[in-house]
C-alpha cells in the first residue's frame, strides 16, 4: 500500500495497487514478456485472417442472396438460396471455362519448369563470363508491364505480321482463339521468377552428387532430372505453384487473346463475365462462380504447402 | 583392359595451372596412389581420368581407347567420392543399382549384382535403409558397393576415407586392400595422407604443384626419393635436411660434416647440396655397433623428447662446427636434428650426447634444383679413416 501513497508503482512489485484489468495485464506482461509476444501474434494473425478471409465471406453472402434482393447489403445474407451453385452451371458451362484455365495453367507450368530448370542449372551450377548480367536481364523482363507487349503480340498471334526473306514472305500463323497466344506470353512473363527460385535451389546441391550421377552413367541433363530436380523438390514445387496460380489469376492476356467462348480456350475470367446479360447482372451467380473458381487453387496451395514445408533433408551428405 | 595412360596432360584455370604436363602410366590391376599436399593437382588429375574435367592439353587413354573427350559415363570408370555423395532421396538398393538401371539391365541381373556387391562390402540386410539412417562407415561401404556393382575397368577413389574417424579409417584401409585382392581391378586412389599411400598401394605417384615428382613402389619412394620434395613428403616424421657444400673432404655445413671422397659419390666439389637423413638413421654413440658404416661422432644436446610408445623422437640441438672454408653461414635452421631411438634408451632432456649417422642412408640433393644426387655415401670406407682423424683434430 505504501507505493500507492507515494505514487511510484514501478519497481515496487510487492505492492498491490488498485488497477484496472489493463493495468494488471501490463503488470503481468512486464514480468513475463512472452505474453506480449503471444498477444501480438494473435493480433497480427487475426488481422491477416480478417483481411484475407472477409472477401470470401462476402462472396458467399452475395452468392446465397437471391439476385433481386442484392441492394444495401449488410453482413448477413438476405435470404438463403444454395441452388445458385447448380444454376451457375446451367446458365453458363462454367466447368468448361475451368477446364480451359487448368489446361492453360498446367501447360504454362510445365513449359516454365522445363525451361527454368535448364536455365537454373546453368545459372546455379556453371561458371561463365557475363552470368550476372544475363541474370539481371532475365529478371528485368519480369518488370515489364504486359500492356507494353499487347499490341505487337496481338498482331503477331492474329497472323497480321509477315517476315520477308528475299522473295519468300512468311506470315505469322493465326493463333487467336487457341491456347498458344496465352501460354506463350505467360511462359515468358513468369519464367524469370521460376529461374530465380530454381537457380538458388540447384546451386545448393553439392557438386559431388552431380559428379557421382555422371560417373554412374547419366549425362548432365540426366543428372539434372534424376538427382538435382528431385533433391530440389521444395523449390520446384514452389516455382510450379506460383506459376500455376499466376496463370490462373491472369486477366490481361486471358481476356484479350480469345473471343470469350469456352470453345475458344477462354479461361474462367470469360466464364464469370459471361453471366452478364444485356438486361441483367446476376451478381449471385458471378459470386458463386468466383467461389467455385477459387476452390481448386485453395486446395492446391494447401497440398503444396505440406510439400514445401516437409521438403527433403539432405542427410546423406557430409560436406 | 584397365590400364590408364596420361600423355602430356595439362589443365589450366584462367591464370592457374592445376596440372602441368603430366605423364602417367598405370598398369591393369595396379593399386596406385596419387599423393601430394592439398592443391597439388591430384584431384584434378583424377577428375580428368574420370571425365569430370576435360584437360586443356594432352590425351587420356583407358585400356586402348582414347577417352580425352568422352563423357564420364562412356569411360568404364567408377568413382568413390570424398563426401561419399550417396543420392539422399534413394534407398541403399536404389543407390547401388543406379548405374545398372540407367543401362537398362534386367531386374534379375540387377538383383543378383546388388546382392553380390552388398555381400562384398558386408551390407547385407540394409538395402532398404535411407542414407541418412546409416553411419559414416556404412555410407562409405554403400558408395563402394555402388562403384563395384558395375564391374568397371578402373576404380577412382578420391580421398574416400578422409571423412571417417581414425579407427574406422584404418579398418576401411584393410578392407580396401582386401577388395583390391578380390577384384583385381585397377584402382587409382587420391590421398594427401602419405601413410595411407605407403600402406595400400603398389606404386605411389607423388605430385607437387601440378607436376609428377616420382612414381615408384612405396619403399623406393621412401628409400630413394627422387628429389627433396618426395624426401620430405614421404615418411613421418619428415626427413632431416641440412644445407651445406661439397669440399674435397666431403659434405660440410655449419653444424655437421660428413667425410667422403666426392669423386666416388659422383658429386663435384663446390656444389651447394642439401643432406637428408631420416630420424631412424641417426644413432646414439652407444648403439654405434648397429651401424655397419657410421660417420664420425657428432656432438649435440637433447632438446625435446616425444615418447610415442614404440619409439622416442628426440630433437637434437647441434653444436656449431668451426669452418674456415665455409664462407657464408649458410642457413640458420641447420642446427636441429630429429632422431628416433628405441623406447628403452637411456635418454633425457638437456643432456650432451654424441650421435652417428648411417652412411648408407645419407641422401644428397642439389640445393638449387632439389634433384637427388646420391643415396648413401658408403663408397668412401677407405678414405674415411684419415679424414675422420683430420676432422677431429679440427675440433
XYZ file of C-alpha atoms in Angstrom:
714
model
C 0.000 0.000 0.000
C 2.906 2.297 0.571
C 3.652 2.557 -3.127
C 0.132 3.698 -3.795
C 0.504 6.544 -1.387
C 3.885 7.564 -2.711
C 2.568 7.305 -6.272
C 5.525 5.294 -7.508
C 4.325 1.944 -8.867
C 7.195 0.710 -10.943
C 9.697 -1.427 -9.120
C 7.621 -1.817 -6.001
C 6.467 -5.224 -7.076
C 5.344 -6.315 -3.641
C 2.747 -3.593 -3.611
C -0.848 -4.321 -4.523
C -2.185 -1.322 -6.256
C -5.706 -0.629 -7.347
C -5.571 -1.141 -11.048
C -7.984 -1.920 -13.816
C -7.777 -5.156 -15.856
C -5.433 -3.481 -18.350
C -3.116 -2.334 -15.593
C -2.957 -5.892 -14.218
C -2.312 -7.264 -17.690
C 0.533 -4.803 -18.227
C 1.953 -5.703 -14.854
C 1.988 -9.396 -15.750
C 3.362 -8.686 -19.201
C 6.353 -6.887 -17.737
C 7.122 -9.902 -15.590
C 6.527 -12.302 -18.448
C 7.273 -10.752 -21.872
C 6.150 -13.948 -23.643
C 2.583 -12.821 -23.022
C 3.183 -9.702 -25.095
C 4.656 -11.653 -27.981
C 1.770 -14.099 -27.885
C -0.750 -11.257 -27.817
C 0.981 -9.557 -30.731
C 0.953 -12.816 -32.640
C -2.791 -13.183 -32.146
C -3.481 -9.599 -33.147
C -1.444 -9.932 -36.326
C -2.953 -13.304 -37.181
C -6.494 -12.125 -36.678
C -5.789 -9.045 -38.783
C -4.475 -11.129 -41.683
C -7.258 -13.683 -41.388
C -9.922 -10.979 -41.485
C -8.409 -9.132 -44.446
C -7.908 -12.308 -46.472
C -11.000 -14.265 -45.496
C -13.566 -11.475 -45.358
C -13.781 -11.147 -49.179
C -14.582 -14.862 -49.374
C -17.243 -14.476 -46.764
C -18.626 -11.518 -48.669
C -18.682 -13.620 -51.871
C -20.585 -16.310 -50.001
C -23.086 -13.739 -48.703
C -23.632 -12.435 -52.232
C -23.943 -15.931 -53.690
C -26.558 -17.047 -51.200
C -28.696 -13.934 -51.512
C -31.214 -14.030 -54.357
C -30.183 -11.553 -57.018
C -33.251 -9.311 -56.782
C -32.525 -8.727 -53.051
C -28.925 -7.609 -53.582
C -29.235 -3.969 -52.603
C -27.947 -2.270 -49.457
C -26.240 -5.477 -48.332
C -25.335 -5.949 -44.670
C -23.038 -8.524 -43.202
C -25.619 -11.290 -43.419
C -27.256 -12.812 -46.495
C -30.748 -11.522 -47.168
C -32.049 -14.936 -47.976
C -30.819 -18.467 -48.458
C -30.568 -19.819 -51.969
C -27.956 -22.617 -52.170
C -29.337 -23.755 -55.545
C -27.250 -20.948 -57.007
C -24.288 -23.327 -57.179
C -26.270 -25.508 -59.568
C -27.864 -22.686 -61.506
C -24.474 -21.227 -62.294
C -23.534 -24.372 -64.216
C -26.878 -24.395 -66.028
C -26.645 -20.802 -67.189
C -23.020 -20.945 -68.395
C -20.818 -24.050 -68.956
C -18.521 -22.850 -66.212
C -16.809 -26.249 -65.849
C -15.521 -25.859 -69.417
C -14.012 -22.478 -68.611
C -12.381 -24.012 -65.548
C -11.055 -26.828 -67.657
C -9.542 -24.265 -70.025
C -7.952 -22.473 -67.109
C -6.444 -25.729 -65.913
C -5.068 -26.577 -69.332
C -3.542 -23.121 -69.658
C -2.141 -23.209 -66.135
C -0.709 -26.699 -66.364
C 0.826 -26.319 -69.793
C 2.401 -22.998 -68.831
C 3.710 -24.531 -65.614
C 5.244 -27.484 -67.477
C 6.901 -25.233 -70.033
C 8.139 -22.833 -67.360
C 9.510 -25.611 -65.130
C 11.317 -27.290 -68.023
C 12.963 -24.144 -69.308
C 13.576 -22.699 -65.850
C 15.222 -25.982 -64.815
C 17.677 -25.763 -67.668
C 18.302 -22.087 -67.006
C 18.504 -22.660 -63.259
C 21.086 -25.399 -63.820
C 23.181 -23.108 -65.974
C 22.936 -20.122 -63.640
C 23.215 -22.131 -60.455
C 25.937 -24.620 -61.308
C 28.097 -23.413 -64.173
C 30.587 -20.607 -64.314
C 30.761 -18.477 -67.415
C 31.509 -14.852 -68.223
C 28.577 -12.441 -68.224
C 26.482 -14.615 -65.931
C 25.263 -11.907 -63.591
C 24.466 -9.512 -66.426
C 22.428 -12.193 -68.179
C 20.604 -12.985 -64.950
C 19.809 -9.308 -64.455
C 18.483 -9.128 -67.999
C 16.180 -12.055 -67.372
C 14.904 -10.552 -64.138
C 14.306 -7.247 -65.932
C 11.790 -8.989 -68.205
C 9.567 -9.662 -65.235
C 9.362 -5.919 -64.521
C 7.866 -5.200 -67.948
C 4.184 -4.271 -67.892
C 2.325 -6.834 -70.012
C 0.427 -3.983 -71.712
C 3.677 -2.958 -73.368
C 3.675 -6.202 -75.340
C -0.024 -6.339 -76.077
C -0.344 -4.667 -79.462
C 2.682 -6.323 -81.130
C 1.780 -9.710 -79.679
C -1.833 -9.340 -80.751
C -0.722 -8.506 -84.290
C 1.659 -11.436 -84.252
C -0.786 -14.005 -82.935
C -3.620 -12.953 -85.230
C -1.497 -13.518 -88.317
C -1.021 -9.868 -89.230
C 2.756 -9.926 -89.143
C 4.830 -11.093 -92.053
C 8.526 -11.690 -92.419
C 10.123 -11.305 -95.842
C 13.315 -13.136 -96.656
C 14.144 -12.247 -100.248
C 11.252 -13.355 -102.362
C 9.713 -15.547 -99.679
C 7.240 -13.963 -97.317
C 6.277 -15.883 -94.234
C 3.160 -14.731 -92.457
C 2.760 -15.475 -88.762
C 0.108 -18.142 -88.072
C -3.310 -17.072 -86.837
C -3.360 -18.383 -83.272
C -6.274 -16.298 -81.978
C -8.748 -18.478 -80.051
C -6.107 -21.155 -79.375
C -4.154 -21.664 -76.102
C -0.880 -20.543 -77.714
C -1.315 -16.737 -77.543
C -1.965 -17.066 -73.823
C 0.522 -19.772 -72.928
C 3.435 -18.160 -74.765
C 3.296 -14.727 -73.096
C 2.505 -16.321 -69.722
C 5.576 -18.529 -70.013
C 7.788 -15.611 -70.949
C 6.449 -13.372 -68.182
C 6.524 -15.939 -65.383
C 9.827 -17.609 -66.334
C 12.141 -15.097 -64.614
C 10.689 -15.752 -61.181
C 10.981 -19.521 -61.593
C 14.509 -19.242 -62.959
C 15.426 -17.180 -59.954
C 13.932 -19.670 -57.491
C 15.432 -22.726 -59.182
C 18.859 -21.113 -59.558
C 19.050 -20.739 -55.806
C 17.924 -24.302 -55.181
C 20.038 -26.003 -57.835
C 23.064 -24.005 -56.792
C 22.877 -25.548 -53.336
C 23.105 -29.173 -54.475
C 26.700 -30.309 -53.821
C 28.847 -30.888 -56.896
C 29.721 -34.363 -55.648
C 26.188 -35.635 -56.234
C 26.114 -34.441 -59.806
C 29.581 -35.849 -60.443
C 28.520 -39.171 -58.932
C 25.474 -39.343 -61.186
C 27.554 -38.527 -64.238
C 30.175 -41.154 -63.441
C 27.386 -43.648 -62.801
C 26.109 -43.130 -66.305
C 23.925 -40.073 -66.749
C 24.548 -37.115 -68.983
C 24.482 -33.651 -67.466
C 20.794 -33.465 -68.380
C 20.177 -36.867 -66.840
C 21.869 -35.790 -63.637
C 19.706 -32.670 -63.611
C 16.418 -34.540 -63.853
C 17.343 -37.652 -61.865
C 19.257 -36.109 -58.998
C 19.210 -32.329 -58.867
C 15.490 -31.800 -59.534
C 14.266 -34.476 -57.074
C 16.546 -33.075 -54.396
C 15.257 -29.567 -55.085
C 11.626 -30.700 -54.835
C 10.619 -27.874 -52.463
C 11.986 -25.304 -54.896
C 10.400 -26.930 -57.918
C 7.069 -27.170 -56.089
C 7.268 -23.525 -55.072
C 8.086 -22.368 -58.602
C 5.360 -24.582 -60.061
C 2.657 -23.484 -57.645
C 3.498 -19.803 -58.018
C 3.427 -20.097 -61.798
C 0.161 -22.011 -61.833
C -1.552 -19.546 -59.536
C -0.236 -16.580 -61.507
C -1.610 -18.028 -64.750
C -4.888 -18.987 -63.124
C -5.282 -15.424 -61.853
C -4.115 -13.747 -65.029
C -6.641 -11.366 -66.580
C -4.978 -9.346 -69.317
C -3.983 -11.825 -71.994
C -6.702 -14.255 -70.866
C -9.304 -11.641 -71.672
C -7.851 -10.305 -74.914
C -6.461 -13.298 -76.771
C -9.766 -15.086 -77.390
C -13.386 -14.319 -78.182
C -14.629 -15.290 -74.727
C -16.200 -18.616 -75.709
C -15.388 -21.845 -73.847
C -14.679 -23.489 -77.200
C -12.014 -20.858 -77.848
C -9.955 -21.756 -74.783
C -11.230 -18.795 -72.792
C -10.452 -19.237 -69.077
C -12.638 -18.516 -66.023
C -12.314 -14.735 -66.442
C -14.509 -15.005 -69.534
C -16.705 -17.548 -67.762
C -17.568 -15.166 -64.943
C -18.173 -12.238 -67.299
C -20.387 -14.457 -69.414
C -23.141 -14.368 -66.772
C -23.656 -10.708 -67.504
C -26.522 -10.387 -69.901
C -27.780 -7.388 -71.794
C -30.576 -6.712 -69.323
C -29.427 -8.133 -66.018
C -26.277 -8.664 -63.977
C -26.684 -11.763 -61.784
C -24.269 -10.886 -59.006
C -25.235 -14.016 -57.058
C -24.235 -16.289 -59.927
C -20.994 -14.427 -60.507
C -20.143 -14.644 -56.834
C -20.905 -18.357 -56.809
C -18.730 -18.862 -59.877
C -15.917 -16.932 -58.215
C -16.071 -19.198 -55.161
C -16.047 -22.325 -57.298
C -13.174 -20.912 -59.311
C -11.096 -20.228 -56.217
C -11.567 -23.660 -54.664
C -9.052 -25.623 -56.801
C -6.312 -23.104 -56.129
C -7.048 -23.109 -52.424
C -6.792 -26.903 -52.378
C -3.583 -26.789 -54.411
C -1.974 -24.324 -52.026
C -2.888 -26.435 -49.013
C -1.394 -29.569 -50.588
C 1.707 -27.835 -51.924
C 2.338 -26.118 -48.639
C 2.687 -29.510 -46.989
C 5.151 -30.478 -49.680
C 7.155 -27.294 -49.435
C 7.366 -27.427 -45.665
C 8.238 -31.123 -45.470
C 10.971 -30.861 -48.084
C 13.801 -33.309 -48.281
C 16.593 -33.428 -45.780
C 19.907 -33.920 -47.480
C 21.236 -36.129 -44.706
C 23.347 -38.477 -46.784
C 25.955 -35.911 -47.462
C 28.972 -34.963 -45.465
C 30.344 -31.667 -46.584
C 41.741 -53.561 -70.158
C 42.081 -51.355 -67.150
C 45.343 -49.629 -67.829
C 45.293 -45.857 -67.747
C 47.656 -43.575 -69.559
C 48.023 -39.810 -69.384
C 50.099 -38.201 -72.128
C 51.333 -34.638 -71.619
C 48.129 -33.742 -69.824
C 47.748 -30.185 -68.525
C 44.866 -28.274 -67.020
C 44.784 -24.508 -66.779
C 42.169 -22.445 -64.980
C 42.300 -18.802 -66.037
C 45.762 -17.944 -64.742
C 46.326 -21.008 -62.561
C 47.902 -24.205 -63.813
C 46.447 -27.080 -61.830
C 48.185 -29.888 -63.676
C 51.321 -29.315 -65.699
C 52.399 -31.743 -68.430
C 51.560 -34.909 -66.540
C 52.698 -38.236 -67.959
C 51.425 -41.244 -66.107
C 51.114 -44.905 -66.971
C 49.032 -47.120 -64.724
C 49.021 -50.837 -65.392
C 45.984 -53.084 -65.396
C 45.173 -54.358 -61.930
C 47.504 -51.958 -60.193
C 46.684 -50.106 -56.984
C 48.186 -46.697 -57.445
C 48.060 -43.748 -55.083
C 48.222 -40.163 -56.220
C 49.617 -38.388 -53.220
C 50.578 -34.801 -52.547
C 49.712 -31.798 -50.424
C 46.312 -30.159 -50.891
C 46.049 -28.107 -54.037
C 48.794 -30.037 -55.795
C 46.550 -31.143 -58.652
C 45.989 -34.754 -57.672
C 42.208 -34.439 -57.586
C 42.206 -32.589 -60.897
C 44.280 -35.410 -62.366
C 41.723 -37.911 -61.154
C 38.824 -35.840 -62.460
C 40.468 -35.841 -65.855
C 40.686 -39.627 -65.761
C 37.019 -39.745 -64.733
C 35.986 -37.249 -67.402
C 34.522 -34.739 -64.978
C 37.179 -32.279 -66.114
C 38.389 -32.009 -69.690
C 42.161 -31.443 -69.950
C 43.398 -28.246 -71.588
C 46.126 -30.192 -73.373
C 47.185 -33.787 -73.732
C 45.471 -37.116 -74.090
C 43.929 -39.629 -71.719
C 43.725 -43.338 -72.527
C 41.824 -46.058 -70.700
C 42.543 -49.523 -71.977
C 43.429 -48.988 -75.623
C 40.797 -46.295 -76.177
C 41.456 -42.598 -76.202
C 38.869 -41.112 -73.857
C 40.083 -37.499 -73.655
C 36.773 -36.014 -74.750
C 34.374 -38.793 -73.805
C 31.791 -38.063 -71.110
C 32.288 -39.888 -67.789
C 29.518 -42.401 -68.468
C 31.295 -43.834 -71.517
C 34.671 -44.385 -69.885
C 34.068 -47.557 -67.903
C 35.148 -45.977 -64.653
C 33.523 -45.902 -61.245
C 34.297 -43.398 -58.565
C 34.097 -43.123 -54.805
C 33.946 -39.543 -53.600
C 35.374 -37.817 -50.587
C 31.967 -36.569 -49.488
C 30.532 -40.026 -50.209
C 27.865 -38.492 -52.466
C 25.089 -41.015 -51.980
C 21.822 -39.855 -53.501
C 19.879 -38.799 -50.401
C 16.476 -39.405 -51.995
C 17.145 -43.066 -52.789
C 17.480 -46.064 -50.500
C 20.580 -48.228 -50.468
C 19.286 -50.605 -53.130
C 18.439 -47.738 -55.480
C 21.765 -46.088 -54.829
C 23.728 -49.226 -55.635
C 21.648 -50.104 -58.673
C 21.538 -46.546 -60.058
C 24.127 -47.154 -62.771
C 22.697 -50.564 -63.704
C 19.173 -49.187 -64.030
C 20.460 -46.414 -66.281
C 21.985 -49.056 -68.512
C 18.697 -50.986 -68.658
C 19.882 -54.227 -67.117
C 17.007 -56.586 -66.449
C 15.598 -56.833 -62.962
C 17.063 -60.242 -62.106
C 20.549 -59.286 -63.187
C 20.344 -56.104 -61.111
C 19.145 -58.047 -58.069
C 21.911 -60.577 -58.451
C 24.632 -57.968 -58.812
C 23.390 -55.769 -55.984
C 23.212 -58.849 -53.790
C 26.799 -59.764 -54.595
C 28.159 -56.236 -54.212
C 26.441 -55.777 -50.877
C 27.905 -59.089 -49.721
C 31.405 -57.998 -50.648
C 31.125 -54.816 -48.608
C 29.090 -56.514 -45.832
C 25.887 -54.558 -46.224
C 23.500 -57.495 -46.107
C 20.045 -56.603 -44.780
C 20.478 -52.858 -45.122
C 19.250 -52.465 -48.674
C 16.039 -50.711 -47.663
C 17.678 -48.100 -45.472
C 17.954 -44.487 -46.477
C 21.423 -42.944 -46.460
C 20.625 -40.627 -43.565
C 19.838 -43.617 -41.380
C 23.349 -45.012 -41.709
C 26.685 -44.343 -40.054
C 29.640 -42.858 -41.886
C 31.345 -46.201 -42.402
C 28.169 -47.823 -43.700
C 27.606 -44.999 -46.154
C 31.136 -45.326 -47.366
C 30.521 -49.033 -47.939
C 27.385 -48.238 -49.927
C 29.441 -45.864 -52.058
C 31.998 -48.616 -52.655
C 29.253 -51.111 -53.485
C 27.804 -48.623 -55.961
C 31.217 -48.468 -57.603
C 31.918 -52.209 -57.784
C 28.453 -53.295 -58.900
C 29.105 -52.209 -62.475
C 32.385 -54.148 -62.848
C 34.237 -51.086 -64.094
C 37.669 -51.265 -65.703
C 39.055 -48.660 -63.344
C 38.111 -47.553 -59.848
C 38.757 -43.981 -58.941
C 38.797 -43.123 -55.262
C 39.070 -39.504 -54.243
C 40.102 -39.462 -50.580
C 37.311 -41.897 -49.716
C 38.434 -42.267 -46.120
C 39.107 -38.617 -45.355
C 35.785 -38.055 -43.603
C 35.912 -41.148 -41.417
C 37.264 -41.212 -37.886
C 40.772 -42.521 -37.337
C 39.865 -46.010 -36.186
C 37.367 -46.631 -38.962
C 39.833 -45.293 -41.466
C 42.437 -47.891 -40.585
C 39.775 -50.588 -40.750
C 38.492 -49.433 -44.148
C 42.079 -49.276 -45.383
C 42.499 -53.018 -44.894
C 39.051 -53.622 -46.373
C 40.022 -51.733 -49.477
C 43.198 -53.771 -49.833
C 41.194 -56.963 -49.419
C 38.738 -55.687 -52.013
C 41.553 -54.999 -54.417
C 42.899 -58.517 -53.937
C 39.441 -59.926 -54.568
C 38.511 -57.847 -57.618
C 41.944 -57.410 -59.146
C 40.846 -54.198 -60.863
C 42.906 -51.090 -61.404
C 42.462 -48.677 -58.537
C 43.546 -45.067 -58.685
C 43.447 -43.627 -55.211
C 43.903 -39.979 -54.321
C 45.053 -39.065 -50.847
C 47.022 -36.397 -49.050
C 47.907 -38.876 -46.332
C 51.288 -40.391 -47.142
C 50.754 -43.177 -44.577
C 47.656 -44.309 -46.485
C 49.602 -44.230 -49.719
C 52.530 -46.172 -48.258
C 50.420 -48.942 -46.781
C 47.961 -49.584 -49.581
C 49.479 -49.035 -52.956
C 51.579 -50.980 -55.430
C 53.056 -47.737 -56.640
C 52.904 -44.163 -55.402
C 52.721 -41.179 -57.688
C 53.933 -38.176 -55.739
C 52.578 -34.922 -57.165
C 53.502 -31.374 -56.267
C 52.352 -28.111 -57.863
C 50.771 -29.977 -60.737
C 53.863 -31.933 -61.630
C 54.642 -35.591 -61.173
C 57.649 -35.812 -58.852
C 58.167 -39.559 -58.694
C 56.226 -42.712 -59.445
C 57.638 -45.814 -57.790
C 56.763 -48.547 -55.311
C 56.334 -47.163 -51.778
C 59.661 -48.376 -50.439
C 61.570 -46.988 -53.402
C 59.953 -43.619 -52.792
C 60.943 -43.951 -49.160
C 64.498 -45.156 -49.625
C 65.441 -43.477 -52.861
C 63.383 -40.296 -53.155
C 63.908 -38.632 -56.497
C 64.081 -35.138 -55.051
C 63.808 -33.001 -51.956
C 60.012 -32.769 -52.156
C 59.477 -36.533 -52.204
C 62.060 -36.995 -49.468
C 60.267 -34.506 -47.251
C 56.734 -35.628 -48.074
C 57.083 -39.392 -47.724
C 57.807 -40.602 -44.236
C 56.579 -39.363 -40.900
C 58.160 -37.589 -39.172
C 59.839 -35.948 -42.060
C 63.455 -36.402 -43.118
C 66.099 -34.077 -41.620
C 67.596 -31.664 -44.107
C 70.904 -29.838 -43.668
C 72.161 -27.285 -46.171
C 75.858 -27.298 -46.911
C 78.552 -27.546 -49.517
C 80.779 -30.192 -51.065
C 84.520 -29.867 -50.399
C 87.392 -32.265 -51.077
C 86.685 -33.793 -47.672
C 83.016 -34.434 -48.327
C 79.939 -32.627 -47.040
C 80.493 -29.567 -44.912
C 77.868 -27.473 -43.174
C 77.739 -25.161 -40.193
C 76.837 -27.994 -37.882
C 77.593 -31.384 -39.392
C 80.404 -32.639 -41.543
C 80.303 -35.991 -43.290
C 83.573 -37.117 -44.782
C 83.712 -38.892 -48.091
C 85.503 -38.620 -51.370
C 83.271 -36.564 -53.650
C 84.701 -38.266 -56.705
C 83.482 -41.657 -55.532
C 79.977 -40.386 -54.964
C 79.929 -38.512 -58.235
C 79.381 -35.014 -56.892
C 81.645 -32.176 -57.915
C 83.431 -30.095 -55.324
C 81.991 -26.667 -54.548
C 78.384 -27.569 -55.213
C 75.673 -26.434 -52.798
C 73.928 -29.530 -51.567
C 71.299 -30.487 -49.027
C 71.941 -33.570 -46.984
C 68.956 -35.619 -45.948
C 68.857 -38.214 -43.193
C 65.782 -39.918 -41.765
C 65.289 -39.839 -37.966
C 65.693 -43.622 -37.702
C 69.105 -43.459 -39.387
C 70.562 -41.296 -36.617
C 72.047 -43.397 -33.821
C 73.305 -42.708 -30.335
C 77.014 -43.462 -29.981
C 76.336 -46.357 -27.596
C 74.373 -48.027 -30.411
C 77.111 -47.369 -32.930
C 77.714 -51.084 -33.361
C 74.305 -51.453 -35.041
C 75.603 -49.382 -37.916
C 77.941 -51.069 -40.353
C 79.298 -47.877 -41.772
C 78.879 -44.952 -39.367
C 80.026 -41.392 -39.793
C 82.237 -39.751 -37.221
C 80.654 -38.736 -33.955
C 78.540 -35.603 -33.888
C 78.107 -33.622 -30.696
C 74.628 -32.492 -29.803
C 72.344 -31.580 -26.926
C 68.999 -33.229 -26.485
C 66.157 -30.728 -26.592
C 62.629 -32.126 -26.512
C 61.621 -35.772 -26.229
C 58.445 -37.154 -27.779
C 57.779 -40.667 -26.486
C 55.449 -42.455 -28.922
C 55.366 -45.794 -27.122
C 57.143 -47.889 -29.690
C 59.867 -45.294 -30.158
C 61.023 -41.950 -28.843
C 61.569 -38.951 -31.080
C 64.469 -36.845 -29.839
C 65.035 -33.293 -31.050
C 68.788 -32.613 -31.013
C 70.432 -29.224 -30.979
C 73.680 -29.456 -32.877
C 76.867 -27.816 -31.769
C 78.350 -25.418 -34.261
C 81.423 -26.621 -36.088
C 84.089 -24.039 -36.869
C 84.873 -23.866 -40.539
C 87.303 -21.523 -42.149
C 86.491 -22.865 -45.586
C 82.720 -22.399 -45.341
C 82.295 -18.767 -46.257
C 78.678 -17.907 -45.600
C 76.980 -19.287 -42.524
C 74.524 -20.834 -44.906
C 71.280 -21.497 -43.084
C 70.291 -20.923 -39.505
C 67.803 -23.793 -39.471
C 70.683 -26.206 -39.763
C 71.125 -26.642 -36.053
C 68.336 -29.135 -35.433
C 68.263 -32.856 -35.981
C 65.449 -35.277 -35.263
C 66.405 -38.741 -34.096
C 64.275 -41.722 -33.246
C 65.510 -44.181 -30.633
C 64.046 -47.292 -29.082
C 61.861 -46.675 -26.023
C 64.268 -48.437 -23.646
C 67.059 -45.973 -24.456
C 68.597 -44.171 -21.546
C 67.975 -40.606 -22.669
C 66.832 -37.400 -21.009
C 66.199 -33.822 -21.984
C 69.031 -31.262 -21.995
C 71.914 -33.756 -21.997
C 75.034 -33.670 -24.117
C 75.118 -36.707 -26.367
C 77.051 -37.921 -29.334
C 75.338 -39.375 -32.362
C 76.409 -41.022 -35.602
C 74.652 -41.265 -38.959
C 74.290 -44.360 -41.088
C 76.364 -43.542 -44.150
C 74.394 -45.899 -46.382
C 71.236 -43.927 -45.606
C 72.537 -40.413 -46.162
C 70.899 -38.677 -49.129
C 72.415 -35.807 -51.044
C 70.261 -33.390 -53.031
C 71.162 -30.451 -55.189
C 70.048 -27.462 -53.077
C 69.007 -25.386 -56.063
C 67.059 -27.913 -58.137
C 66.221 -30.368 -55.366
C 67.197 -33.326 -57.510
C 68.715 -36.306 -55.697
C 72.442 -36.682 -56.328
C 73.206 -39.735 -54.256
C 71.506 -42.173 -51.903
C 74.160 -43.425 -49.458
C 77.806 -42.453 -49.399
C 79.306 -45.811 -48.481
C 81.879 -45.876 -51.263
C 84.426 -43.997 -49.152
C 85.241 -46.595 -46.498
C 89.000 -46.476 -47.060
C 89.206 -42.715 -47.350
C 87.116 -42.091 -44.259
C 89.824 -43.104 -41.749
C 92.280 -40.234 -42.148
C 89.533 -37.758 -42.935
C 87.884 -38.603 -39.641
C 91.129 -38.001 -37.781
C 91.566 -34.687 -39.506
C 88.112 -33.514 -38.636
C 88.555 -34.478 -35.021
C 91.803 -32.573 -34.777
C 89.971 -29.556 -36.182
C 87.519 -29.690 -33.327
